[in-house]
Amino acid sequence: MRFAPAAVALSLVLAVSASVTSADDRQAAPRAATLIAQGDAALKAGDAQAAIDAFEAALAVDPGHTPIFLKLAEAARLDGLQGKAIRYYREALDRDPDNFAAISGEGLALVEKGALEKAKRNLTRLESLCGASCPETRDLKLSIATGTQTQFAAETSAAESTPASN
């Protein structure tokens, strides 16, 4: 009899934690899934604004579906809106802190924005979570290396183009 309250509390904790961990595995609402498909088609066609519109509509239909934030961030990056993309990636990370795609995507957007040190922090976090061989880690590492070279080349050409003073 003394163990009954503890057993009830333990079973409640297990039930709640199981429901929280499985919350991200659910499918999108049918109408949201249709809008996501429209957004994907627009993204493949290179129409970032139409994709953003479709994904935002899908988010309005199903605000609890985290992958929509990743799609919105991808479309925002394609449209050159890295700050907005970072905000969407962070929203996805608030909902699922260990989402490899969100960590990597945020890092890629940070590289595109020129924030290489912050991107390197994302790379370190990603390496600790999934290792150096996972595709998200490799993509971010390559992007950081390319971004560093691009930034160095831009600084070098800017230094060469400024006239020397007398």
PDB file of C-alpha atoms in Angstrom:
ATOM      1  CA  MET A   1       0.000   0.000   0.000  1.00  0.00           C
ATOM      2  CA  ARG A   2       2.864   2.385   0.626  1.00  0.00           C
ATOM      3  CA  PHE A   3       4.064   1.950  -2.920  1.00  0.00           C
ATOM      4  CA  ALA A   4       0.746   2.767  -4.575  1.00  0.00           C
ATOM      5  CA  PRO A   5       1.228   6.586  -4.640  1.00  0.00           C
ATOM      6  CA  ALA A   6       4.782   6.201  -5.916  1.00  0.00           C
ATOM      7  CA  ALA A   7       3.664   3.742  -8.585  1.00  0.00           C
ATOM      8  CA  VAL A   8       0.886   6.074  -9.718  1.00  0.00           C
ATOM      9  CA  ALA A   9       3.289   9.025  -9.854  1.00  0.00           C
ATOM     10  CA  LEU A  10       5.856   7.013 -11.805  1.00  0.00           C
ATOM     11  CA  SER A  11       3.283   5.783 -14.313  1.00  0.00           C
ATOM     12  CA  LEU A  12       2.015   9.349 -14.767  1.00  0.00           C
ATOM     13  CA  VAL A  13       5.553  10.600 -15.439  1.00  0.00           C
ATOM     14  CA  LEU A  14       6.136   7.825 -17.971  1.00  0.00           C
ATOM     15  CA  ALA A  15       2.841   8.498 -19.728  1.00  0.00           C
ATOM     16  CA  VAL A  16       3.486  12.233 -19.972  1.00  0.00           C
ATOM     17  CA  SER A  17       7.070  11.809 -21.167  1.00  0.00           C
ATOM     18  CA  ALA A  18       5.958   9.274 -23.777  1.00  0.00           C
ATOM     19  CA  SER A  19       3.310  11.646 -25.096  1.00  0.00           C
ATOM     20  CA  VAL A  20       5.790  14.536 -25.242  1.00  0.00           C
ATOM     21  CA  THR A  21       8.439  12.556 -27.113  1.00  0.00           C
ATOM     22  CA  SER A  22       5.957  11.208 -29.629  1.00  0.00           C
ATOM     23  CA  ALA A  23       4.352  14.611 -30.272  1.00  0.00           C
ATOM     24  CA  ASP A  24       6.793  15.446 -33.093  1.00  0.00           C
ATOM     25  CA  ASP A  25       6.191  12.136 -34.877  1.00  0.00           C
ATOM     26  CA  ARG A  26       2.604  12.914 -35.762  1.00  0.00           C
ATOM     27  CA  GLN A  27       1.485  13.636 -39.294  1.00  0.00           C
ATOM     28  CA  ALA A  28       0.373  17.071 -40.413  1.00  0.00           C
ATOM     29  CA  ALA A  29      -3.337  17.808 -40.637  1.00  0.00           C
ATOM     30  CA  PRO A  30      -4.703  16.850 -44.089  1.00  0.00           C
ATOM     31  CA  ARG A  31      -5.251  20.461 -45.216  1.00  0.00           C
ATOM     32  CA  ALA A  32      -1.805  21.435 -43.930  1.00  0.00           C
ATOM     33  CA  ALA A  33      -0.264  18.485 -45.783  1.00  0.00           C
ATOM     34  CA  THR A  34      -1.833  19.738 -49.019  1.00  0.00           C
ATOM     35  CA  LEU A  35      -0.447  23.224 -48.418  1.00  0.00           C
ATOM     36  CA  ILE A  36       2.983  21.785 -47.573  1.00  0.00           C
ATOM     37  CA  ALA A  37       2.953  19.879 -50.876  1.00  0.00           C
ATOM     38  CA  GLN A  38       2.077  23.116 -52.706  1.00  0.00           C
ATOM     39  CA  GLY A  39       4.930  24.876 -50.923  1.00  0.00           C
ATOM     40  CA  ASP A  40       7.360  22.093 -51.820  1.00  0.00           C
ATOM     41  CA  ALA A  41       6.308  22.353 -55.480  1.00  0.00           C
ATOM     42  CA  ALA A  42       6.806  26.126 -55.430  1.00  0.00           C
ATOM     43  CA  LEU A  43      10.196  25.672 -53.769  1.00  0.00           C
ATOM     44  CA  LYS A  44      11.283  23.201 -56.461  1.00  0.00           C
ATOM     45  CA  ALA A  45      10.116  25.683 -59.108  1.00  0.00           C
ATOM     46  CA  GLY A  46      12.272  28.360 -57.460  1.00  0.00           C
ATOM     47  CA  ASP A  47       9.331  30.517 -56.375  1.00  0.00           C
ATOM     48  CA  ALA A  48      10.359  31.183 -52.785  1.00  0.00           C
ATOM     49  CA  GLN A  49       7.589  33.689 -52.068  1.00  0.00           C
ATOM     50  CA  ALA A  50       4.823  31.303 -53.182  1.00  0.00           C
ATOM     51  CA  ALA A  51       6.443  28.596 -51.052  1.00  0.00           C
ATOM     52  CA  ILE A  52       6.535  30.912 -48.032  1.00  0.00           C
ATOM     53  CA  ASP A  53       2.864  31.780 -48.559  1.00  0.00           C
ATOM     54  CA  ALA A  54       1.879  28.097 -48.737  1.00  0.00           C
ATOM     55  CA  PHE A  55       3.967  27.146 -45.700  1.00  0.00           C
ATOM     56  CA  GLU A  56       2.590  30.058 -43.656  1.00  0.00           C
ATOM     57  CA  ALA A  57      -0.943  28.958 -44.554  1.00  0.00           C
ATOM     58  CA  ALA A  58      -0.043  25.404 -43.498  1.00  0.00           C
ATOM     59  CA  LEU A  59       1.289  26.768 -40.214  1.00  0.00           C
ATOM     60  CA  ALA A  60      -1.993  28.597 -39.636  1.00  0.00           C
ATOM     61  CA  VAL A  61      -3.889  25.345 -40.235  1.00  0.00           C
ATOM     62  CA  ASP A  62      -1.589  23.185 -38.081  1.00  0.00           C
ATOM     63  CA  PRO A  63       0.539  25.341 -35.744  1.00  0.00           C
ATOM     64  CA  GLY A  64       1.755  22.325 -33.780  1.00  0.00           C
ATOM     65  CA  HIS A  65       3.535  20.642 -36.694  1.00  0.00           C
ATOM     66  CA  THR A  66       7.238  21.463 -36.210  1.00  0.00           C
ATOM     67  CA  PRO A  67       8.504  20.438 -39.698  1.00  0.00           C
ATOM     68  CA  ILE A  68       6.582  23.373 -41.183  1.00  0.00           C
ATOM     69  CA  PHE A  69       9.057  25.711 -39.467  1.00  0.00           C
ATOM     70  CA  LEU A  70      11.933  23.910 -41.189  1.00  0.00           C
ATOM     71  CA  LYS A  71      10.194  24.313 -44.560  1.00  0.00           C
ATOM     72  CA  LEU A  72       9.551  28.007 -43.872  1.00  0.00           C
ATOM     73  CA  ALA A  73      13.189  28.510 -42.920  1.00  0.00           C
ATOM     74  CA  GLU A  74      14.384  26.782 -46.091  1.00  0.00           C
ATOM     75  CA  ALA A  75      12.143  28.996 -48.233  1.00  0.00           C
ATOM     76  CA  ALA A  76      13.273  32.123 -46.370  1.00  0.00           C
ATOM     77  CA  ARG A  77      16.921  31.198 -46.982  1.00  0.00           C
ATOM     78  CA  LEU A  78      16.190  30.704 -50.676  1.00  0.00           C
ATOM     79  CA  ASP A  79      14.570  34.158 -50.713  1.00  0.00           C
ATOM     80  CA  GLY A  80      17.672  35.687 -49.080  1.00  0.00           C
ATOM     81  CA  LEU A  81      15.977  36.295 -45.728  1.00  0.00           C
ATOM     82  CA  GLN A  82      18.567  34.675 -43.462  1.00  0.00           C
ATOM     83  CA  GLY A  83      17.408  36.515 -40.337  1.00  0.00           C
ATOM     84  CA  LYS A  84      13.872  35.258 -40.793  1.00  0.00           C
ATOM     85  CA  ALA A  85      15.188  31.754 -41.512  1.00  0.00           C
ATOM     86  CA  ILE A  86      17.180  31.799 -38.279  1.00  0.00           C
ATOM     87  CA  ARG A  87      14.028  32.783 -36.387  1.00  0.00           C
ATOM     88  CA  TYR A  88      12.129  29.823 -37.886  1.00  0.00           C
ATOM     89  CA  TYR A  89      14.985  27.424 -37.098  1.00  0.00           C
ATOM     90  CA  ARG A  90      15.050  28.662 -33.513  1.00  0.00           C
ATOM     91  CA  GLU A  91      11.297  28.132 -33.201  1.00  0.00           C
ATOM     92  CA  ALA A  92      11.808  24.543 -34.371  1.00  0.00           C
ATOM     93  CA  LEU A  93      14.645  24.162 -31.851  1.00  0.00           C
ATOM     94  CA  ASP A  94      12.434  25.503 -29.059  1.00  0.00           C
ATOM     95  CA  ARG A  95      10.019  22.687 -29.837  1.00  0.00           C
ATOM     96  CA  ASP A  96      12.691  20.014 -30.423  1.00  0.00           C
ATOM     97  CA  PRO A  97      16.137  21.033 -29.077  1.00  0.00           C
ATOM     98  CA  ASP A  98      17.945  18.072 -30.664  1.00  0.00           C
ATOM     99  CA  ASN A  99      16.561  18.482 -34.193  1.00  0.00           C
ATOM    100  CA  PHE A 100      19.617  17.935 -36.413  1.00  0.00           C
ATOM    101  CA  ALA A 101      18.030  19.624 -39.439  1.00  0.00           C
ATOM    102  CA  ALA A 102      17.194  22.747 -37.424  1.00  0.00           C
ATOM    103  CA  ILE A 103      20.669  22.980 -35.874  1.00  0.00           C
ATOM    104  CA  SER A 104      22.328  22.505 -39.248  1.00  0.00           C
ATOM    105  CA  GLY A 105      19.940  24.835 -41.059  1.00  0.00           C
ATOM    106  CA  GLU A 106      20.458  27.574 -38.499  1.00  0.00           C
ATOM    107  CA  GLY A 107      24.208  27.127 -38.905  1.00  0.00           C
ATOM    108  CA  LEU A 108      23.932  27.369 -42.700  1.00  0.00           C
ATOM    109  CA  ALA A 109      21.847  30.544 -42.407  1.00  0.00           C
ATOM    110  CA  LEU A 110      24.402  31.982 -39.991  1.00  0.00           C
ATOM    111  CA  VAL A 111      27.197  31.257 -42.489  1.00  0.00           C
ATOM    112  CA  GLU A 112      25.201  32.968 -45.239  1.00  0.00           C
ATOM    113  CA  LYS A 113      24.729  35.934 -42.922  1.00  0.00           C
ATOM    114  CA  GLY A 114      28.469  36.021 -42.156  1.00  0.00           C
ATOM    115  CA  ALA A 115      28.258  34.932 -38.510  1.00  0.00           C
ATOM    116  CA  LEU A 116      30.879  32.193 -38.774  1.00  0.00           C
ATOM    117  CA  GLU A 117      31.656  31.966 -35.046  1.00  0.00           C
ATOM    118  CA  LYS A 118      28.013  31.301 -34.201  1.00  0.00           C
ATOM    119  CA  ALA A 119      27.841  28.767 -37.023  1.00  0.00           C
ATOM    120  CA  LYS A 120      30.882  27.012 -35.555  1.00  0.00           C
ATOM    121  CA  ARG A 121      29.018  26.730 -32.244  1.00  0.00           C
ATOM    122  CA  ASN A 122      26.194  24.990 -34.078  1.00  0.00           C
ATOM    123  CA  LEU A 123      28.744  22.687 -35.709  1.00  0.00           C
ATOM    124  CA  THR A 124      30.201  21.779 -32.308  1.00  0.00           C
ATOM    125  CA  ARG A 125      26.727  21.062 -30.960  1.00  0.00           C
ATOM    126  CA  LEU A 126      25.867  18.970 -33.996  1.00  0.00           C
ATOM    127  CA  GLU A 127      29.102  16.983 -33.731  1.00  0.00           C
ATOM    128  CA  SER A 128      28.379  16.211 -30.090  1.00  0.00           C
ATOM    129  CA  LEU A 129      24.833  15.036 -30.909  1.00  0.00           C
ATOM    130  CA  CYS A 130      25.227  13.022 -34.091  1.00  0.00           C
ATOM    131  CA  GLY A 131      28.960  12.773 -34.738  1.00  0.00           C
ATOM    132  CA  ALA A 132      31.188  13.924 -37.565  1.00  0.00           C
ATOM    133  CA  SER A 133      29.803  11.480 -40.108  1.00  0.00           C
ATOM    134  CA  CYS A 134      26.145  12.522 -40.161  1.00  0.00           C
ATOM    135  CA  PRO A 135      25.081  14.432 -43.298  1.00  0.00           C
ATOM    136  CA  GLU A 136      23.980  17.544 -41.409  1.00  0.00           C
ATOM    137  CA  THR A 137      27.405  17.845 -39.778  1.00  0.00           C
ATOM    138  CA  ARG A 138      29.222  17.356 -43.084  1.00  0.00           C
ATOM    139  CA  ASP A 139      27.066  19.949 -44.868  1.00  0.00           C
ATOM    140  CA  LEU A 140      27.576  22.549 -42.158  1.00  0.00           C
ATOM    141  CA  LYS A 141      31.317  21.868 -41.938  1.00  0.00           C
ATOM    142  CA  LEU A 142      31.659  22.295 -45.717  1.00  0.00           C
ATOM    143  CA  SER A 143      29.596  25.484 -45.666  1.00  0.00           C
ATOM    144  CA  ILE A 144      31.702  26.960 -42.869  1.00  0.00           C
ATOM    145  CA  ALA A 145      34.916  26.102 -44.729  1.00  0.00           C
ATOM    146  CA  THR A 146      33.551  27.628 -47.935  1.00  0.00           C
ATOM    147  CA  GLY A 147      32.205  30.649 -46.059  1.00  0.00           C
ATOM    148  CA  THR A 148      35.572  31.213 -44.399  1.00  0.00           C
ATOM    149  CA  GLN A 149      37.340  31.069 -47.775  1.00  0.00           C
ATOM    150  CA  THR A 150      34.784  33.402 -49.344  1.00  0.00           C
ATOM    151  CA  GLN A 151      35.071  35.863 -46.470  1.00  0.00           C
ATOM    152  CA  PHE A 152      38.888  35.745 -46.630  1.00  0.00           C
ATOM    153  CA  ALA A 153      38.831  36.312 -50.406  1.00  0.00           C
ATOM    154  CA  ALA A 154      36.479  39.282 -49.983  1.00  0.00           C
ATOM    155  CA  GLU A 155      38.706  40.809 -47.298  1.00  0.00           C
ATOM    156  CA  THR A 156      41.800  40.282 -49.474  1.00  0.00           C
ATOM    157  CA  SER A 157      40.235  41.869 -52.555  1.00  0.00           C
ATOM    158  CA  ALA A 158      38.965  44.794 -50.462  1.00  0.00           C
ATOM    159  CA  ALA A 159      42.444  45.329 -49.049  1.00  0.00           C
ATOM    160  CA  GLU A 160      43.989  45.203 -52.539  1.00  0.00           C
ATOM    161  CA  SER A 161      41.494  47.674 -53.999  1.00  0.00           C
ATOM    162  CA  THR A 162      42.123  50.397 -51.402  1.00  0.00           C
ATOM    163  CA  PRO A 163      44.833  52.788 -52.540  1.00  0.00           C
ATOM    164  CA  ALA A 164      47.942  53.103 -50.443  1.00  0.00           C
ATOM    165  CA  SER A 165      48.366  56.431 -48.704  1.00  0.00           C
ATOM    166  CA  ASN A 166      51.416  58.602 -49.225  1.00  0.00           C
TER     167      ASN A 166
END
